[in-house]
């Protein structure tokens, strides 16, 4: 069961409490490079980013905040290190949240930031990263102690509009950090495996680290960090939320991996089904709630196909089509996708999901 945390508001998006677990992205171009920034925003917003963070290194970067906010309406988070005056400026320029690492800001400046965040009603993310923490005993103990110490500072100032992150590039340690902090506080947690790298291993680290925590009920917002384009991070984030059953962005498609028994071209049928679904989503957004099965033979095929809203089980060059567990008919391989599509639309109409 999800651990209920305090709720904070980042622009029009809520983090924590019963709010949907949101997907965050971070841009990779220089924030002051407006054409490139707008292009990247367009790409990651259309991929599904719900909150976008930008790196703030100077005043020109701060000037981009109102521009992207006006153009996209997506909440913007200003990421600031070392320069407290840029945090203040970002807040005044409309940042919906700021992300700081309190340990590289100096506590006396934090008071000014807290004051400004309170005035403008925005939250602060305390972002603890393994790369910037002083390691005493173990990495986990040092990270958790840093987070708790920083939290105490903000609590003493009676400032509670906080989000916390404790990122490392290591799956086990990151999970342990979040578990421990989740035990001792109820502030919303921003999950991520930082500096995961690129390729399959990096994706696996992110999926495991974030996924395990989410399945334990820990975490309120996520960001996947890859040495790859930012839209890819959003895609992986969505896949994590969908595969953990937390949110739905597309229909659940069960499909057989194929084996020596397969006598139909399952990979090709799967791709065609997927393509049709992508087209249908625009016309019928609620199609994402359906379960679809694309199965190869009579071993597991009828069983899976019966449990789906719509399913097909292959034979020799043909498929049996099931709708809600009932056989509709048998159709040749070359028109099964069209037939499935018709039946999907009928289900949506019958269920009033159009
Ligand atoms: Fe093989 Fe049939 Fe299983 Fe597909 S469903 S992997 S064809 S046994």
Coordinates of C-alpha atoms and ligand atoms in Angstrom, one line a residue:
X1 CA 0.0 0.0 0.0
X2 CA 1.3 3.5 -0.8
X3 CA 2.6 5.4 2.1
X4 CA 0.6 8.6 2.4
X5 CA 2.8 11.7 2.6
X6 CA 2.2 15.4 2.9
X7 CA 1.0 17.0 -0.3
X8 CA 2.8 19.9 -1.9
X9 CA 1.8 21.8 -5.0
X10 CA 4.2 22.4 -7.9
X11 CA 2.3 24.7 -10.2
X12 CA -0.9 22.8 -11.0
X13 CA 0.6 19.4 -10.2
X14 CA 0.4 17.9 -6.7
X15 CA 3.1 15.7 -5.3
X16 CA 2.4 13.5 -2.4
X17 CA -0.7 12.5 -0.5
X18 CA -3.1 10.7 -2.9
X19 CA -1.9 12.6 -5.9
X20 CA -0.9 10.5 -8.9
X21 CA 2.8 9.7 -9.0
X22 CA 4.2 12.2 -11.4
X23 CA 6.9 11.9 -14.1
X24 CA 9.6 14.6 -14.1
X25 CA 12.1 15.4 -16.7
X26 CA 15.1 17.6 -16.9
X27 CA 16.3 19.5 -20.0
X28 CA 19.8 19.0 -21.3
X29 CA 20.5 22.0 -23.4
X30 CA 21.8 25.3 -21.8
X31 CA 18.7 26.9 -20.2
X32 CA 19.6 30.3 -21.8
X33 CA 19.6 28.8 -25.3
X34 CA 15.9 29.5 -26.0
X35 CA 15.3 27.8 -29.3
X36 CA 17.0 24.6 -28.1
X37 CA 15.2 24.8 -24.8
X38 CA 11.8 25.2 -26.4
X39 CA 12.5 22.3 -28.8
X40 CA 13.4 20.1 -25.9
X41 CA 10.4 21.1 -23.8
X42 CA 8.1 20.3 -26.8
X43 CA 9.6 16.9 -27.1
X44 CA 9.5 15.9 -23.5
X45 CA 6.1 17.4 -22.9
X46 CA 4.7 15.4 -25.8
X47 CA 6.4 12.3 -24.4
X48 CA 4.6 12.8 -21.1
X49 CA 6.7 14.9 -18.8
X50 CA 4.5 16.5 -16.1
X51 CA 7.1 18.6 -14.3
X52 CA 10.3 19.9 -15.9
X53 CA 13.5 20.9 -14.2
X54 CA 16.0 23.3 -15.7
X55 CA 19.6 23.9 -14.6
X56 CA 20.2 27.5 -13.5
X57 CA 23.8 28.7 -13.7
X58 CA 23.3 32.4 -14.3
X59 CA 20.8 35.2 -14.7
X60 CA 20.2 34.5 -18.4
X61 CA 19.1 31.0 -17.4
X62 CA 16.6 32.5 -14.9
X63 CA 15.1 34.7 -17.7
X64 CA 14.1 31.5 -19.6
X65 CA 11.8 30.4 -16.7
X66 CA 8.8 32.6 -17.6
X67 CA 9.3 31.9 -21.3
X68 CA 8.9 28.1 -21.0
X69 CA 6.2 28.5 -18.4
X70 CA 4.2 30.7 -20.7
X71 CA 4.8 28.5 -23.8
X72 CA 3.9 25.1 -22.2
X73 CA 2.1 25.6 -18.9
X74 CA 4.1 22.8 -17.4
X75 CA 5.4 23.4 -13.9
X76 CA 9.1 24.4 -14.0
X77 CA 11.6 23.5 -11.3
X78 CA 14.8 25.6 -11.0
X79 CA 17.9 23.5 -10.1
X80 CA 20.5 25.7 -8.3
X81 CA 23.8 25.0 -6.8
X82 CA 26.2 27.2 -4.9
X83 CA 24.5 30.5 -5.8
X84 CA 21.7 31.4 -3.4
X85 CA 20.9 34.7 -5.2
X86 CA 19.9 32.6 -8.3
X87 CA 17.5 30.7 -6.2
X88 CA 15.9 33.9 -5.0
X89 CA 15.8 35.3 -8.6
X90 CA 14.3 32.0 -9.9
X91 CA 11.5 32.1 -7.3
X92 CA 10.7 35.7 -8.2
X93 CA 10.7 34.8 -11.9
X94 CA 8.1 32.2 -11.4
X95 CA 9.8 28.9 -10.7
X96 CA 7.2 26.5 -9.4
X97 CA 9.7 24.7 -7.2
X98 CA 13.4 24.9 -6.6
X99 CA 15.8 22.1 -6.1
X100 CA 18.8 22.7 -3.9
X101 CA 21.4 20.7 -2.1
X102 CA 21.4 22.6 1.3
X103 CA 25.0 21.5 1.8
X104 CA 26.4 23.6 -1.0
X105 CA 24.4 26.7 -0.3
X106 CA 25.4 27.7 3.3
X107 CA 22.9 27.7 6.0
X108 CA 22.7 31.5 6.5
X109 CA 21.5 31.8 2.8
X110 CA 18.9 29.1 3.3
X111 CA 17.0 31.4 5.5
X112 CA 16.5 33.9 2.7
X113 CA 15.5 31.1 0.3
X114 CA 13.0 29.8 2.8
X115 CA 11.5 33.3 3.3
X116 CA 11.2 33.8 -0.5
X117 CA 9.7 30.3 -1.1
X118 CA 7.2 31.0 1.7
X119 CA 6.2 34.3 0.2
X120 CA 5.7 32.8 -3.3
X121 CA 4.1 29.7 -1.9
X122 CA 6.4 27.2 -3.7
X123 CA 8.1 24.0 -2.4
X124 CA 11.7 23.3 -2.1
X125 CA 13.3 19.9 -3.0
X126 CA 16.1 18.9 -0.8
X127 CA 18.2 17.0 -3.2
X128 CA 20.9 14.8 -1.6
X129 CA 23.2 13.1 -4.1
X130 CA 25.9 10.6 -3.3
X131 CA 28.4 12.7 -5.4
X132 CA 28.1 15.7 -3.0
X133 CA 27.7 14.1 0.3
X134 CA 30.6 13.7 2.8
X135 CA 30.9 10.0 3.5
X136 CA 31.7 9.1 7.1
X137 CA 30.7 5.5 7.8
X138 CA 28.6 4.0 5.0
X139 CA 27.2 5.8 2.0
X140 CA 23.7 5.0 3.1
X141 CA 24.2 6.2 6.6
X142 CA 25.8 9.4 5.4
X143 CA 23.1 10.1 2.9
X144 CA 20.3 9.5 5.3
X145 CA 22.0 11.5 8.1
X146 CA 22.5 14.4 5.7
X147 CA 18.8 14.3 4.6
X148 CA 17.6 14.2 8.2
X149 CA 19.9 17.0 9.3
X150 CA 18.7 19.2 6.4
X151 CA 15.1 18.4 7.1
X152 CA 15.6 19.4 10.7
X153 CA 16.9 22.8 9.6
X154 CA 13.8 23.4 7.5
X155 CA 11.4 22.1 10.2
X156 CA 13.0 24.4 12.8
X157 CA 12.1 27.3 10.5
X158 CA 8.5 25.8 10.4
X159 CA 8.9 25.3 6.6
X160 CA 7.3 22.1 5.5
X161 CA 6.6 22.5 1.8
X162 CA 9.4 20.0 1.1
X163 CA 10.2 17.2 -1.3
X164 CA 13.2 15.0 -0.6
X165 CA 15.5 12.9 -2.9
X166 CA 18.4 10.7 -2.0
X167 CA 20.0 9.6 -5.2
X168 CA 23.0 7.4 -5.8
X169 CA 24.1 5.5 -9.0
X170 CA 23.7 2.2 -7.0
X171 CA 20.4 0.4 -6.8
X172 CA 20.7 -1.3 -3.4
X173 CA 22.0 1.7 -1.6
X174 CA 19.5 4.1 -3.2
X175 CA 16.6 1.8 -2.2
X176 CA 18.0 1.6 1.4
X177 CA 18.3 5.4 1.6
X178 CA 14.7 6.0 0.6
X179 CA 13.4 3.2 2.9
X180 CA 15.1 4.7 5.9
X181 CA 14.0 8.2 5.2
X182 CA 10.5 7.1 4.5
X183 CA 10.4 5.5 7.9
X184 CA 11.2 8.7 9.8
X185 CA 9.3 11.4 7.9
X186 CA 6.2 11.9 5.9
X187 CA 7.5 14.4 3.3
X188 CA 7.0 13.4 -0.3
X189 CA 9.8 11.6 -1.9
X190 CA 11.3 12.2 -5.4
X191 CA 12.7 8.9 -6.6
X192 CA 15.6 8.3 -9.0
X193 CA 18.9 6.5 -9.6
X194 CA 21.3 9.2 -10.5
X195 CA 24.0 9.0 -13.2
X196 CA 22.8 5.6 -14.2
X197 CA 24.6 5.6 -17.5
X198 CA 23.2 4.6 -20.8
X199 CA 21.8 1.5 -22.5
X200 CA 20.2 -1.5 -21.1
X201 CA 22.1 -1.6 -17.8
X202 CA 21.2 2.0 -17.0
X203 CA 17.6 1.4 -17.8
X204 CA 17.6 -1.7 -15.6
X205 CA 19.1 0.2 -12.7
X206 CA 16.4 2.9 -13.0
X207 CA 13.6 0.4 -13.5
X208 CA 14.7 -1.7 -10.5
X209 CA 15.6 1.1 -8.1
X210 CA 12.5 3.1 -8.7
X211 CA 10.2 0.1 -9.3
X212 CA 11.1 -1.7 -6.1
X213 CA 10.4 1.4 -4.0
X214 CA 7.1 2.1 -5.8
X215 CA 6.0 -1.5 -5.2
X216 CA 6.8 -1.0 -1.5
X217 CA 4.5 2.0 -1.5
X218 CA 7.4 4.5 -1.3
X219 CA 7.7 7.5 -3.7
X220 CA 5.5 10.3 -4.9
X221 CA 7.3 11.5 -8.1
X222 CA 10.0 10.0 -10.3
X223 CA 12.8 11.0 -12.6
X224 CA 14.8 8.6 -14.7
X225 CA 18.4 9.9 -15.3
X226 CA 20.2 8.5 -18.4
X227 CA 23.1 9.7 -20.5
X228 CA 20.6 9.7 -23.3
X229 CA 18.0 12.1 -24.7
X230 CA 15.6 13.5 -22.2
X231 CA 12.5 12.1 -24.0
X232 CA 13.8 8.6 -23.4
X233 CA 13.9 9.2 -19.7
X234 CA 10.2 10.1 -19.8
X235 CA 9.4 7.0 -21.8
X236 CA 11.2 4.8 -19.2
X237 CA 9.4 6.6 -16.4
X238 CA 6.0 5.9 -18.0
X239 CA 7.0 2.3 -18.5
X240 CA 7.9 2.0 -14.8
X241 CA 4.6 3.4 -13.7
X242 CA 2.6 1.3 -16.1
X243 CA 4.4 -2.0 -15.4
X244 CA 4.1 -1.5 -11.6
X245 CA 0.4 -1.1 -12.2
X246 CA 0.4 2.4 -10.7
X247 CA -0.7 4.4 -13.8
X248 CA -1.9 3.5 -17.2
X249 CA -0.7 5.2 -20.4
X250 CA -1.6 2.5 -23.0
X251 CA -3.5 -0.8 -23.1
X252 CA -2.0 -3.8 -21.4
X253 CA -0.9 -6.1 -24.2
X254 CA 0.0 -9.6 -23.3
X255 CA 1.9 -11.3 -26.1
X256 CA 3.5 -14.7 -26.4
X257 CA 7.3 -14.8 -26.9
X258 CA 6.9 -17.3 -29.7
X259 CA 8.5 -20.7 -29.8
X260 CA 8.8 -23.8 -32.0
X261 CA 5.0 -24.3 -31.8
X262 CA 4.2 -20.9 -33.4
X263 CA 2.6 -21.2 -36.8
X264 CA 1.6 -17.5 -37.3
X265 CA 3.8 -14.4 -37.5
X266 CA 3.3 -13.1 -33.9
X267 CA 6.0 -10.4 -34.0
X268 CA 4.4 -8.9 -37.1
X269 CA 0.8 -9.2 -35.8
X270 CA 2.0 -7.6 -32.5
X271 CA 3.5 -4.7 -34.3
X272 CA 0.3 -4.2 -36.3
X273 CA -1.9 -4.3 -33.2
X274 CA 0.4 -1.9 -31.5
X275 CA 0.2 0.5 -34.4
X276 CA -3.6 0.3 -34.6
X277 CA -3.8 0.9 -30.8
X278 CA -1.6 4.1 -31.1
X279 CA -4.0 5.4 -33.7
X280 CA -7.1 4.5 -31.7
X281 CA -5.7 6.2 -28.5
X282 CA -6.2 9.6 -30.2
X283 CA -9.8 8.9 -31.1
X284 CA -10.7 6.8 -28.0
X285 CA -8.4 7.8 -25.1
X286 CA -10.1 5.2 -22.8
X287 CA -8.7 2.4 -24.9
X288 CA -5.8 2.4 -22.5
X289 CA -8.0 0.7 -20.0
X290 CA -8.3 -2.5 -22.1
X291 CA -6.3 -5.7 -21.8
X292 CA -5.4 -7.3 -25.1
X293 CA -3.8 -10.7 -25.7
X294 CA -1.8 -11.7 -28.8
X295 CA -1.0 -15.4 -28.4
X296 CA 0.6 -17.9 -30.6
X297 CA -1.0 -21.3 -30.0
X298 CA -3.5 -23.4 -28.1
X299 CA -1.2 -24.1 -25.1
X300 CA -1.6 -20.8 -23.2
X301 CA -3.3 -18.8 -25.9
X302 CA -7.0 -19.5 -25.2
X303 CA -6.5 -19.0 -21.5
X304 CA -4.7 -15.6 -21.8
X305 CA -7.1 -14.6 -24.7
X306 CA -10.1 -15.4 -22.5
X307 CA -8.8 -13.3 -19.6
X308 CA -8.4 -10.3 -21.8
X309 CA -11.0 -7.9 -23.1
X310 CA -10.0 -8.9 -26.6
X311 CA -7.6 -11.7 -27.4
X312 CA -6.4 -13.9 -30.2
X313 CA -4.8 -17.4 -30.1
X314 CA -3.0 -18.6 -33.2
X315 CA -3.3 -21.9 -35.1
X316 CA -1.8 -22.7 -38.5
X317 CA -2.0 -19.4 -40.4
X318 CA -5.1 -18.3 -38.6
X319 CA -6.4 -17.0 -35.2
X320 CA -9.3 -17.6 -32.9
X321 CA -10.7 -14.3 -31.7
X322 CA -12.0 -14.0 -28.2
X323 CA -14.0 -11.2 -26.8
X324 CA -14.5 -11.2 -23.0
X325 CA -13.7 -14.9 -23.0
X326 CA -16.2 -15.8 -25.7
X327 CA -15.1 -17.1 -29.1
X328 CA -16.2 -14.6 -31.8
X329 CA -14.8 -16.6 -34.7
X330 CA -11.7 -17.8 -36.6
X331 CA -10.0 -15.5 -39.0
X332 CA -7.0 -15.8 -41.4
X333 CA -3.7 -14.2 -40.3
X334 CA -3.9 -11.4 -42.9
X335 CA -7.1 -9.8 -41.6
X336 CA -7.1 -10.6 -37.9
X337 CA -5.8 -7.2 -36.9
X338 CA -8.6 -5.4 -38.8
X339 CA -11.1 -7.7 -37.1
X340 CA -9.6 -7.1 -33.7
X341 CA -9.7 -3.4 -34.2
X342 CA -13.4 -3.5 -35.1
X343 CA -14.1 -5.5 -32.0
X344 CA -12.1 -3.1 -29.8
X345 CA -14.2 -0.2 -31.1
X346 CA -17.3 -2.2 -30.3
X347 CA -16.2 -2.9 -26.8
X348 CA -15.4 0.8 -26.2
X349 CA -18.9 1.7 -27.5
X350 CA -20.6 -1.0 -25.5
X351 CA -18.8 0.1 -22.4
X352 CA -19.5 3.8 -23.1
X353 CA -15.8 4.5 -23.2
X354 CA -15.8 6.5 -26.4
Ligands
LIG1 FE1 4.9 -21.1 -27.8 FE2 2.2 -21.2 -27.6 FE3 3.6 -20.2 -25.5 FE4 3.5 -18.8 -27.8 S1 1.8 -19.3 -26.5 S2 5.3 -19.3 -26.6 S3 3.4 -20.4 -29.3 S4 3.6 -22.3 -26.3

